[in-house]
Amino acid sequence: MRLSWFYNRLFWRSLLLVGLLQAWSALANQVQVSVNGDHDNLQKNAAILVGEVEGRTADGLRRYAPTAMEQVREALRALGYYNPSIQWQVTGRDDGLARLMLTVEPGEPVRIRSRQVEILGPGNRDGAFLQGLPEVPGEGDVLNHGEYDALRQSISSRANRRGYFDGAFETRTLTVNPEDNTADIVLRYRTGDRYRLGQVVFLEGHGFDEDLLRSFVTFIPGEYFHADKIANLNNNLSNSGYFSGVDVDASPNRAEDKVIPVDIGLTPRPPRSISGGIGFSTDVGPRLRANWREHYINARGYKRGADTELSEPRQNLSGWYEFPLDPPMTDSFRFGAGYQREDIEDVESERLTIGQQWNHQLSNGWRQTVSVRWEGERFSIGDVEQGNSSLLLPGVSYSKLQADSPLDPSRGYRLQLDVTGAHRAVLSDADILHVNALAKGLYTLADKQRFLARFNFGGVATNRFSAVPPSLRFFAGGDQSVRGYRYESLSPLSREGTAVGGRYLVVGSVEYQYEFADRWRIAAFVDKGNAVDDVFQPLATGVGGGIRWVSPVGPLRLDIAKGLDEQFGGGWRIHFSMGPEL
């Protein structure tokens, strides 16, 4: 009985709650605005300004009608419609469910008859100041007060950004004549003299060499002020990895004779850190990663660290020691050593690497890496080949990444070229020239549709291919190569059917993505490629679709692919991977 009484009471309370919610919903929108014609922007602006009116009776809405009409007129004036015709009507009963209906005929809009924008003073001779000022509202355009405010604000912001801190408007008028639907704009801005940057002073307490810190400064005292120069200095110091806090003070209030001193306060970060993580991909399965860093080991900013990755088919451990060059944001010299063991498909190998690399940013945006490394590798390829190789490999690499976002770009490209070689006369077992080129492109159309393309070509020239270790041969297939085939399963085969690696790599891919919800995309793709001994040999094809989720740490990809060439081991495969698309 008690249980029955409880459920009965719960039922009636639920009905009461539903009734109250329905009543509230009916009362929540008691004022409705309807703008005749194709004027979505007017309709939206009027609805926003009127807002929600709740809990009014029919008589209350009649008293409220003049206020609502004035709010609508204000909303339309903001978008250039000064002569609307507004009719109102209250419908419904006197029981709290009445509504006020406003019907709006917007009339003819006010248009810009003339526009005068003048920059006076030294700024008139500053081409970068004048270039690219907003073109709207222009002569003949419908008056939009928001666009006018944006034009005025753009002039003031640009002046401050470029160091004209004494600038002010001499004339700032917008004259509207509602009778003939015209408006005239007059903006005259006098800049005053442009300020300059003074000496850069690093406040005490940072613990680093002054020469190192000054190499982060990319401007010379006496240069004209620009906010970007200060922002770049802040970013350079923040991204150095040395500091947890950077405070750059370049306030014009501290200027003397229009020269602004630049004071910088720095808070060093903790010198050491350890991090780790667990990942997964269908190429290598679960994997464990860990790294140890000493972000600075002396006042000159030298660094060192160690990295390890453990998975079933691959295990590696590496360490490095690095010191910055000038400029330290882009240039460095690194010594490194590492050990790696692999057991993938038919290939087992152990490799020891010792070497150095010089990283340098070219003026055209390309990143150049010049390296020399020694590699000793012991390997076996099925029951076909076994051997040991010792190679001294000088090399050079060029890469360029252009993207509008580092985590989830909407457009951009990546280009990379790696060239290494070895000669028997210099601590090497074979003559080798190894080349690998990669190009990726991404373009987004209408914010929803994304097109990706990828092309990878590699080649190795040698007088004795059997002396080339597996790490310098080419294999294809897998998440980042040709989907629909096992990882590194595409390769020339020996007579025994063992994948031995190819002299050339040819891989291409095109992919289409559509964003159906925020941070969620579906994809369709075609991959084609192979590792071959002759570039004219057949290529394997894989097709499929998948889903993408842009997580806080980067895109996650789940694909179902079908390898169309059974003779290459094609079939249905699931591919999972993560990381940037460029």
Coordinates of C-alpha atoms in Angstrom, one line a residue:
M1 CA 0.0 0.0 0.0
R2 CA 2.7 2.4 0.9
L3 CA 4.6 1.7 -2.3
S4 CA 1.4 2.2 -4.3
W5 CA 0.7 5.5 -2.5
F6 CA 4.3 6.7 -3.3
Y7 CA 4.0 6.0 -7.0
N8 CA 0.6 7.6 -7.2
R9 CA 2.0 10.7 -5.6
L10 CA 5.0 10.7 -7.9
F11 CA 2.7 10.4 -11.0
W12 CA 0.6 13.5 -10.1
R13 CA 3.6 15.6 -9.2
S14 CA 5.2 14.7 -12.6
L15 CA 2.0 15.8 -14.4
L16 CA 2.0 19.0 -12.4
L17 CA 5.7 19.6 -13.4
V18 CA 5.0 19.0 -17.1
G19 CA 2.0 21.4 -17.0
L20 CA 4.2 24.1 -15.4
L21 CA 6.9 23.6 -18.0
Q22 CA 4.4 23.9 -20.8
A23 CA 2.9 27.0 -19.3
W24 CA 6.3 28.5 -18.9
S25 CA 7.2 27.7 -22.5
A26 CA 4.1 29.4 -23.7
L27 CA 4.8 32.5 -21.7
A28 CA 8.5 32.6 -22.5
N29 CA 7.9 34.1 -26.0
Q30 CA 5.0 36.6 -25.6
V31 CA 6.4 39.1 -28.1
Q32 CA 6.9 38.0 -31.7
V33 CA 8.5 40.1 -34.4
S34 CA 7.9 39.4 -38.1
V35 CA 9.8 41.5 -40.7
N36 CA 8.4 41.4 -44.2
G37 CA 10.7 40.5 -47.1
D38 CA 14.0 38.7 -47.2
H39 CA 15.7 40.4 -44.2
D40 CA 17.0 37.6 -41.9
N41 CA 19.6 40.0 -40.4
L42 CA 16.8 42.5 -39.5
Q43 CA 14.6 39.8 -38.0
K44 CA 17.5 38.4 -35.9
N45 CA 18.6 41.8 -34.7
A46 CA 15.1 42.9 -33.7
A47 CA 14.4 39.6 -31.9
I48 CA 17.7 40.0 -29.9
L49 CA 17.0 43.6 -28.9
V50 CA 13.4 43.0 -27.9
G51 CA 14.4 39.9 -25.9
E52 CA 12.1 37.6 -24.0
V53 CA 8.9 39.0 -22.3
E54 CA 7.3 36.7 -19.8
G55 CA 4.3 36.7 -17.5
R56 CA 2.3 39.5 -18.9
T57 CA -1.4 39.7 -19.4
A58 CA -3.1 41.1 -22.5
D59 CA -3.5 44.5 -20.9
G60 CA 0.1 44.4 -19.8
L61 CA 1.2 43.7 -23.4
R62 CA -0.8 46.6 -24.7
R63 CA 1.0 48.9 -22.3
Y64 CA 4.3 47.4 -23.3
A65 CA 3.7 47.7 -27.1
P66 CA 5.2 51.3 -27.5
T67 CA 8.4 50.1 -25.7
A68 CA 8.7 47.1 -28.0
M69 CA 8.1 49.2 -31.1
E70 CA 10.9 51.6 -30.1
Q71 CA 13.2 48.6 -29.5
V72 CA 12.5 47.3 -32.9
R73 CA 13.1 50.7 -34.5
E74 CA 16.5 50.9 -32.7
A75 CA 17.4 47.4 -33.9
L76 CA 16.6 48.4 -37.5
R77 CA 18.4 51.7 -37.3
A78 CA 21.6 49.9 -36.4
L79 CA 21.4 48.2 -39.8
G80 CA 20.5 51.3 -41.8
Y81 CA 16.6 51.2 -41.9
Y82 CA 15.4 54.5 -40.4
N83 CA 11.8 54.6 -41.8
P84 CA 10.1 51.3 -40.9
S85 CA 6.3 50.9 -40.6
I86 CA 5.4 48.8 -37.6
Q87 CA 1.9 47.4 -36.8
W88 CA 1.1 45.7 -33.5
Q89 CA -1.7 43.5 -32.3
V90 CA -2.3 41.6 -29.1
T91 CA -3.9 38.2 -29.5
G92 CA -5.1 35.6 -27.0
R93 CA -7.1 35.7 -23.8
D94 CA -6.7 37.5 -20.5
D95 CA -5.5 34.3 -18.8
G96 CA -1.7 35.0 -19.2
L97 CA -1.4 33.4 -22.6
A98 CA -1.7 36.5 -24.7
R99 CA 0.9 37.5 -27.3
L100 CA 2.1 40.8 -28.8
M101 CA 2.6 40.5 -32.6
L102 CA 4.8 43.1 -34.3
T103 CA 4.6 43.2 -38.1
V104 CA 7.4 45.3 -39.6
E105 CA 7.7 46.8 -43.1
P106 CA 11.4 47.9 -43.1
G107 CA 11.1 50.5 -45.9
E108 CA 14.0 51.8 -47.9
P109 CA 17.5 51.7 -46.3
V110 CA 19.8 54.5 -45.7
R111 CA 22.8 54.4 -48.1
I112 CA 26.3 56.0 -47.8
R113 CA 26.4 59.1 -50.0
S114 CA 30.0 60.0 -49.3
R115 CA 33.0 58.7 -47.3
Q116 CA 36.0 60.7 -46.4
V117 CA 38.8 58.9 -44.5
E118 CA 42.0 60.9 -44.0
I119 CA 45.2 60.1 -42.1
L120 CA 47.0 63.2 -41.1
G121 CA 50.5 63.7 -39.7
P122 CA 53.5 61.4 -40.0
G123 CA 51.2 58.4 -40.4
N124 CA 50.2 59.7 -43.8
R125 CA 53.6 58.7 -45.1
D126 CA 53.4 55.2 -43.5
G127 CA 52.3 53.0 -46.4
A128 CA 51.6 50.0 -44.1
F129 CA 49.3 52.2 -42.0
L130 CA 47.2 53.2 -45.0
Q131 CA 47.2 49.8 -46.7
G132 CA 44.2 47.5 -46.0
L133 CA 41.9 49.8 -44.1
P134 CA 38.3 48.4 -44.2
E135 CA 36.5 49.2 -47.4
V136 CA 33.1 49.1 -45.8
P137 CA 31.0 51.0 -45.3
G138 CA 31.7 52.5 -48.8
E139 CA 29.8 54.8 -51.0
G140 CA 26.6 53.2 -52.1
D141 CA 26.5 50.6 -49.3
V142 CA 23.6 50.3 -46.9
L143 CA 24.5 52.0 -43.6
N144 CA 25.6 49.6 -40.9
H145 CA 26.5 51.2 -37.7
G146 CA 28.6 48.1 -36.7
E147 CA 30.7 48.5 -39.8
Y148 CA 31.2 52.2 -39.2
D149 CA 32.3 51.5 -35.6
A150 CA 34.6 48.8 -36.9
L151 CA 36.2 51.2 -39.4
R152 CA 36.7 53.8 -36.7
Q153 CA 38.1 51.3 -34.3
S154 CA 40.4 49.9 -36.9
I155 CA 42.1 53.2 -37.4
S156 CA 42.6 53.7 -33.7
S157 CA 43.9 50.2 -33.2
R158 CA 46.2 50.4 -36.1
A159 CA 47.7 53.6 -34.8
N160 CA 48.4 52.1 -31.4
R161 CA 49.7 48.9 -33.0
R162 CA 52.2 50.8 -35.0
G163 CA 53.4 53.2 -32.3
Y164 CA 51.3 56.3 -32.9
F165 CA 50.3 56.6 -29.3
D166 CA 49.5 60.4 -29.5
G167 CA 47.0 59.9 -32.3
A168 CA 43.4 61.2 -32.1
F169 CA 40.4 61.9 -34.3
E170 CA 40.1 65.5 -35.3
T171 CA 36.8 64.8 -37.0
R172 CA 34.6 61.8 -36.4
T173 CA 31.1 62.2 -37.8
L174 CA 28.4 60.1 -39.2
T175 CA 25.6 62.3 -40.5
V176 CA 22.3 60.6 -41.3
N177 CA 19.4 62.2 -43.2
P178 CA 16.5 59.9 -42.8
E179 CA 14.3 62.0 -45.1
D180 CA 16.3 61.2 -48.3
N181 CA 17.9 58.0 -46.9
T182 CA 21.5 59.2 -47.1
A183 CA 24.5 59.2 -44.8
D184 CA 27.9 60.9 -44.9
I185 CA 31.0 59.7 -43.2
V186 CA 33.9 62.0 -42.3
L187 CA 36.9 60.5 -40.3
R188 CA 40.1 62.6 -39.9
Y189 CA 42.8 61.1 -37.7
R190 CA 46.0 62.9 -36.8
T191 CA 48.7 60.3 -35.8
G192 CA 51.3 62.4 -34.1
D193 CA 55.0 61.2 -34.1
R194 CA 55.7 57.5 -34.1
Y195 CA 57.4 56.1 -31.0
R196 CA 60.6 54.1 -31.1
L197 CA 61.8 51.1 -29.1
G198 CA 64.6 51.7 -26.6
Q199 CA 67.1 49.4 -24.8
V200 CA 66.0 46.0 -23.7
V201 CA 66.8 45.3 -20.0
F202 CA 66.5 41.8 -18.5
L203 CA 65.6 42.1 -14.9
E204 CA 67.7 40.2 -12.4
G205 CA 66.8 36.8 -11.1
H206 CA 66.6 34.7 -14.3
G207 CA 70.0 33.0 -13.9
F208 CA 70.9 32.9 -17.6
D209 CA 73.7 34.4 -19.6
E210 CA 72.9 37.8 -21.0
D211 CA 74.2 36.9 -24.4
L212 CA 71.8 34.0 -24.7
L213 CA 68.8 36.1 -23.7
R214 CA 69.8 38.9 -26.1
S215 CA 69.9 36.5 -29.0
F216 CA 66.1 36.1 -28.6
V217 CA 65.6 39.8 -29.4
T218 CA 65.0 40.4 -33.1
F219 CA 64.9 44.2 -33.1
I220 CA 67.5 46.9 -32.7
P221 CA 67.0 49.8 -30.2
G222 CA 65.9 52.8 -32.1
E223 CA 63.6 50.9 -34.5
Y224 CA 60.0 52.1 -34.8
F225 CA 57.6 50.5 -32.4
H226 CA 55.3 47.8 -33.6
A227 CA 53.2 45.6 -31.3
D228 CA 54.2 42.5 -33.3
K229 CA 57.9 43.0 -32.4
I230 CA 57.0 42.9 -28.7
A231 CA 54.7 39.9 -29.2
N232 CA 57.4 38.0 -31.1
L233 CA 59.9 38.7 -28.4
N234 CA 57.4 37.4 -25.8
N235 CA 56.7 34.3 -27.9
N236 CA 60.4 33.6 -28.5
L237 CA 61.1 33.6 -24.8
S238 CA 58.0 31.7 -23.9
N239 CA 58.6 29.0 -26.5
S240 CA 62.3 28.6 -25.6
G241 CA 61.5 26.0 -23.0
Y242 CA 63.5 27.8 -20.3
F243 CA 60.8 29.9 -18.6
S244 CA 57.4 29.4 -16.9
G245 CA 56.7 33.1 -16.9
V246 CA 57.6 35.9 -19.3
D247 CA 56.6 39.6 -18.6
V248 CA 57.6 42.1 -21.3
D249 CA 56.9 45.7 -20.3
A250 CA 56.9 48.1 -23.2
S251 CA 54.3 50.6 -22.0
P252 CA 54.3 53.9 -23.8
N253 CA 53.6 55.6 -20.5
R254 CA 57.2 55.0 -19.6
A255 CA 58.6 56.6 -22.8
E256 CA 61.1 59.5 -22.7
D257 CA 61.3 61.6 -25.8
K258 CA 59.1 59.1 -27.5
V259 CA 61.5 56.2 -26.9
I260 CA 60.0 53.3 -25.0
P261 CA 62.3 51.2 -22.7
V262 CA 61.7 47.5 -22.8
D263 CA 62.0 45.7 -19.4
I264 CA 61.7 41.9 -19.3
G265 CA 61.0 39.8 -16.2
L266 CA 61.7 36.1 -16.5
T267 CA 60.7 33.2 -14.2
P268 CA 62.8 30.0 -14.9
R269 CA 60.8 26.8 -15.2
P270 CA 61.8 23.7 -13.1
P271 CA 65.0 22.4 -14.7
R272 CA 63.8 18.8 -15.0
S273 CA 60.7 17.0 -16.1
I274 CA 59.6 13.4 -16.7
S275 CA 56.6 12.4 -18.7
G276 CA 55.1 9.3 -20.1
G277 CA 52.1 8.0 -22.0
I278 CA 50.3 5.0 -23.5
G279 CA 49.2 4.9 -27.1
F280 CA 47.8 2.6 -29.7
S281 CA 47.8 2.1 -33.4
T282 CA 47.0 -0.8 -35.6
D283 CA 50.5 -0.7 -37.1
V284 CA 52.4 -1.5 -33.8
G285 CA 49.6 -2.1 -31.3
P286 CA 49.8 -0.8 -27.8
R287 CA 52.9 1.3 -27.0
L288 CA 54.5 2.9 -24.0
R289 CA 56.4 6.2 -24.3
A290 CA 58.5 8.0 -21.8
N291 CA 60.9 10.8 -21.8
W292 CA 63.2 12.7 -19.4
R293 CA 64.3 16.3 -20.0
E294 CA 66.8 18.7 -18.5
H295 CA 65.5 21.9 -20.0
Y296 CA 68.7 23.7 -19.0
I297 CA 71.9 22.4 -17.4
N298 CA 73.8 25.7 -17.3
A299 CA 73.4 29.4 -17.8
R300 CA 74.1 29.1 -21.5
G301 CA 70.9 27.1 -22.0
Y302 CA 72.3 23.7 -22.9
K303 CA 69.8 20.8 -22.8
R304 CA 69.8 17.1 -22.6
G305 CA 67.2 14.3 -22.5
A306 CA 66.3 10.7 -23.1
D307 CA 63.4 9.0 -24.9
T308 CA 62.1 5.5 -25.0
E309 CA 59.3 3.7 -26.9
L310 CA 58.2 0.2 -26.1
S311 CA 55.8 -1.9 -28.3
E312 CA 55.6 -5.5 -29.3
P313 CA 57.3 -5.1 -32.7
R314 CA 59.6 -2.2 -31.8
Q315 CA 61.7 -1.0 -28.8
N316 CA 64.0 1.9 -28.8
L317 CA 66.0 4.0 -26.4
S318 CA 67.8 7.3 -27.3
G319 CA 69.6 10.1 -25.6
W320 CA 70.7 13.6 -26.8
Y321 CA 72.7 16.6 -25.8
E322 CA 71.9 20.0 -27.4
F323 CA 73.1 23.6 -27.3
P324 CA 71.4 26.6 -28.8
L325 CA 72.9 28.7 -31.7
D326 CA 72.0 32.2 -32.8
P327 CA 69.1 32.6 -33.2
P328 CA 68.2 30.1 -30.5
M329 CA 64.5 30.0 -31.5
T330 CA 65.3 28.0 -34.6
D331 CA 69.0 27.0 -34.7
S332 CA 70.7 24.4 -32.5
F333 CA 73.4 21.7 -32.5
R334 CA 72.6 18.3 -31.2
F335 CA 74.6 15.1 -30.4
G336 CA 72.6 11.9 -30.1
A337 CA 72.8 8.2 -29.7
G338 CA 70.2 5.5 -29.8
Y339 CA 69.4 1.8 -29.9
Q340 CA 66.4 0.2 -31.7
R341 CA 65.2 -3.3 -32.1
E342 CA 62.5 -4.3 -34.5
D343 CA 60.6 -7.5 -35.4
I344 CA 58.1 -6.6 -38.2
E345 CA 56.8 -9.0 -40.8
D346 CA 59.9 -11.0 -42.0
V347 CA 62.5 -8.5 -40.8
E348 CA 64.4 -8.6 -37.5
S349 CA 67.0 -6.0 -36.8
E350 CA 69.0 -4.3 -34.1
R351 CA 70.5 -0.9 -34.8
L352 CA 72.9 1.3 -32.9
T353 CA 73.1 5.0 -34.0
I354 CA 75.6 7.7 -33.0
G355 CA 75.7 11.1 -34.6
Q356 CA 75.1 14.9 -34.7
Q357 CA 72.8 17.3 -36.5
W358 CA 72.8 21.0 -37.1
N359 CA 69.3 22.6 -37.3
H360 CA 69.0 25.9 -39.1
Q361 CA 66.0 28.0 -40.3
L362 CA 66.5 29.5 -43.7
S363 CA 65.3 33.0 -44.5
N364 CA 62.7 31.6 -47.0
G365 CA 61.0 29.6 -44.2
W366 CA 62.6 26.2 -45.0
R367 CA 64.2 24.3 -42.1
Q368 CA 67.5 22.8 -42.9
T369 CA 69.1 19.9 -41.0
V370 CA 72.7 18.9 -41.8
S371 CA 73.7 15.6 -40.1
V372 CA 76.4 13.0 -39.8
R373 CA 75.6 9.7 -38.1
W374 CA 77.2 6.2 -37.8
E375 CA 74.8 3.3 -37.9
G376 CA 75.7 -0.3 -37.1
E377 CA 72.9 -2.7 -37.9
R378 CA 72.6 -6.5 -37.4
F379 CA 69.6 -7.9 -39.3
S380 CA 67.9 -11.0 -40.7
I381 CA 65.2 -11.1 -43.3
G382 CA 63.4 -14.4 -42.9
D383 CA 65.7 -17.3 -43.9
V384 CA 66.9 -15.4 -47.0
E385 CA 69.4 -12.8 -45.7
Q386 CA 71.5 -12.2 -42.6
G387 CA 74.1 -9.6 -42.2
N388 CA 75.8 -6.8 -40.4
S389 CA 76.3 -3.3 -41.8
S390 CA 78.4 -0.4 -40.7
L391 CA 77.7 2.9 -42.4
L392 CA 78.8 6.5 -42.0
L393 CA 75.9 8.5 -43.3
P394 CA 76.3 12.3 -43.9
G395 CA 72.9 13.8 -44.9
V396 CA 70.9 16.9 -45.4
S397 CA 67.2 17.5 -44.9
Y398 CA 64.8 20.3 -45.9
S399 CA 61.3 20.7 -44.6
K400 CA 58.6 23.3 -44.6
L401 CA 55.3 23.3 -42.8
Q402 CA 52.6 25.9 -43.6
A403 CA 49.4 25.6 -41.6
D404 CA 46.8 27.9 -40.1
S405 CA 46.7 25.8 -36.8
P406 CA 49.2 23.5 -35.3
L407 CA 46.6 21.1 -33.8
D408 CA 43.8 20.9 -36.4
P409 CA 44.5 23.0 -39.4
S410 CA 41.9 23.8 -42.1
R411 CA 44.4 24.4 -44.8
G412 CA 48.2 24.1 -45.3
Y413 CA 50.9 21.9 -46.6
R414 CA 54.1 20.0 -45.6
L415 CA 57.1 19.5 -47.9
Q416 CA 60.1 17.4 -46.9
L417 CA 63.2 16.1 -48.6
D418 CA 65.8 13.8 -47.0
V419 CA 69.1 12.9 -48.7
T420 CA 71.7 10.7 -47.1
G421 CA 74.6 8.7 -48.4
A422 CA 77.6 6.5 -47.6
H423 CA 80.9 5.6 -49.4
R424 CA 83.1 2.5 -48.9
A425 CA 86.1 4.7 -48.7
V426 CA 84.8 6.4 -45.5
L427 CA 84.0 3.9 -42.7
S428 CA 81.2 2.2 -44.7
D429 CA 80.4 -1.3 -46.1
A430 CA 78.7 -0.1 -49.2
D431 CA 78.1 2.9 -51.6
I432 CA 74.6 4.2 -50.9
L433 CA 72.6 7.2 -51.9
H434 CA 69.2 7.3 -50.2
V435 CA 66.5 9.9 -51.1
N436 CA 63.0 10.3 -49.6
A437 CA 60.5 13.0 -50.5
L438 CA 57.1 13.7 -48.9
A439 CA 54.4 16.2 -49.8
K440 CA 51.1 16.7 -48.0
G441 CA 48.3 19.2 -48.7
L442 CA 45.0 20.1 -47.0
Y443 CA 42.3 22.4 -48.2
T444 CA 38.9 23.2 -46.6
L445 CA 35.9 24.3 -48.6
A446 CA 32.9 26.1 -47.0
D447 CA 34.1 25.2 -43.5
K448 CA 32.8 21.7 -43.7
Q449 CA 34.4 19.9 -46.6
R450 CA 38.1 19.0 -46.4
F451 CA 40.3 17.6 -49.1
L452 CA 43.7 15.9 -48.2
A453 CA 46.4 14.7 -50.6
R454 CA 49.6 12.9 -49.8
F455 CA 52.5 11.7 -52.0
N456 CA 55.7 9.9 -50.9
F457 CA 58.5 8.9 -53.2
G458 CA 61.8 7.3 -52.1
G459 CA 64.7 5.6 -53.8
V460 CA 68.1 4.0 -52.9
A461 CA 71.0 3.7 -55.3
T462 CA 73.7 1.3 -54.4
N463 CA 76.3 -1.0 -56.0
R464 CA 75.3 -3.9 -53.7
F465 CA 71.7 -4.0 -52.5
S466 CA 72.3 -7.0 -50.2
A467 CA 74.6 -4.7 -48.1
V468 CA 71.8 -2.2 -47.6
P469 CA 70.3 -2.7 -44.1
P470 CA 66.5 -3.0 -43.7
S471 CA 66.3 0.5 -42.1
L472 CA 67.4 2.0 -45.5
R473 CA 65.2 -0.2 -47.7
F474 CA 61.6 0.6 -48.4
F475 CA 58.4 -1.0 -47.2
A476 CA 54.8 0.1 -47.7
G477 CA 51.4 -0.6 -46.1
G478 CA 49.7 0.4 -42.9
D479 CA 48.0 3.3 -41.2
Q480 CA 50.2 6.0 -42.7
S481 CA 50.9 4.4 -46.0
V482 CA 48.5 2.2 -48.0
R483 CA 45.5 1.3 -45.9
G484 CA 43.9 -2.1 -46.5
Y485 CA 47.3 -3.9 -46.1
R486 CA 49.4 -5.0 -43.1
Y487 CA 52.1 -2.7 -41.8
E488 CA 55.2 -2.8 -44.0
S489 CA 53.8 -5.9 -45.8
L490 CA 54.1 -4.4 -49.3
S491 CA 57.6 -5.2 -50.7
P492 CA 59.4 -7.2 -53.3
L493 CA 59.4 -10.9 -52.3
S494 CA 62.2 -13.4 -52.5
R495 CA 61.7 -16.8 -54.1
E496 CA 60.6 -18.1 -50.7
G497 CA 57.9 -15.4 -50.4
T498 CA 59.8 -13.3 -47.9
A499 CA 59.4 -9.5 -48.0
V500 CA 62.9 -8.2 -48.5
G501 CA 62.3 -4.5 -49.0
G502 CA 62.4 -2.4 -52.2
R503 CA 64.7 0.0 -54.0
Y504 CA 61.9 2.5 -54.5
L505 CA 58.8 3.7 -52.7
V506 CA 55.8 5.1 -54.5
V507 CA 52.7 6.0 -52.4
G508 CA 49.9 8.4 -53.0
S509 CA 46.6 9.1 -51.3
V510 CA 43.5 11.3 -51.7
E511 CA 40.9 11.8 -48.9
Y512 CA 37.6 13.6 -48.5
Q513 CA 36.2 14.6 -45.1
Y514 CA 32.9 16.1 -44.1
E515 CA 32.3 17.7 -40.7
F516 CA 28.8 16.5 -39.7
A517 CA 29.1 17.7 -36.1
D518 CA 31.4 19.9 -34.1
R519 CA 34.8 18.2 -34.0
W520 CA 33.4 15.1 -35.8
R521 CA 34.1 14.2 -39.4
I522 CA 33.4 11.3 -41.7
A523 CA 36.0 10.4 -44.4
A524 CA 36.4 8.5 -47.6
F525 CA 39.8 7.7 -49.2
V526 CA 41.8 6.0 -51.9
D527 CA 45.4 5.0 -51.3
K528 CA 47.7 3.6 -53.9
G529 CA 51.4 2.6 -53.6
N530 CA 54.0 -0.1 -53.2
A531 CA 57.7 -0.7 -52.4
V532 CA 59.2 -2.0 -55.6
D533 CA 62.5 -2.6 -57.4
D534 CA 61.2 -0.9 -60.6
V535 CA 59.0 2.2 -60.5
F536 CA 56.9 0.8 -63.3
Q537 CA 55.9 -2.3 -61.4
P538 CA 52.2 -2.6 -60.3
L539 CA 51.0 -0.7 -57.3
A540 CA 48.5 -1.8 -54.6
T541 CA 45.2 0.0 -54.2
G542 CA 43.2 0.4 -51.0
V543 CA 39.8 2.2 -50.5
G544 CA 37.7 2.8 -47.5
G545 CA 36.0 5.2 -45.1
G546 CA 36.3 6.2 -41.5
I547 CA 35.5 8.7 -38.8
R548 CA 37.6 11.5 -37.3
W549 CA 37.4 13.1 -33.8
V550 CA 39.4 16.2 -33.1
S551 CA 40.4 15.5 -29.5
P552 CA 42.1 18.0 -27.2
V553 CA 45.4 16.3 -28.0
G554 CA 44.9 16.0 -31.7
P555 CA 42.8 14.1 -34.3
L556 CA 41.9 10.5 -33.7
R557 CA 41.3 8.4 -36.9
L558 CA 39.4 5.1 -37.2
D559 CA 39.2 3.7 -40.7
I560 CA 37.8 0.6 -42.4
A561 CA 39.8 -0.2 -45.5
K562 CA 39.6 -2.8 -48.3
G563 CA 42.8 -3.8 -50.1
L564 CA 41.7 -4.4 -53.7
D565 CA 44.7 -6.5 -54.7
E566 CA 44.7 -9.9 -53.2
Q567 CA 48.1 -10.8 -54.8
F568 CA 49.6 -8.2 -52.5
G569 CA 47.7 -9.4 -49.4
G570 CA 44.8 -7.0 -49.6
G571 CA 41.7 -7.5 -47.6
W572 CA 39.4 -5.9 -45.1
R573 CA 41.4 -4.1 -42.3
I574 CA 40.7 -1.7 -39.5
H575 CA 43.2 1.1 -39.0
F576 CA 43.4 3.3 -35.9
S577 CA 45.9 6.2 -35.6
M578 CA 46.3 9.6 -34.1
G579 CA 48.3 12.7 -34.7
P580 CA 48.3 15.8 -37.0
E581 CA 47.2 15.5 -40.6
L582 CA 50.0 17.6 -41.9

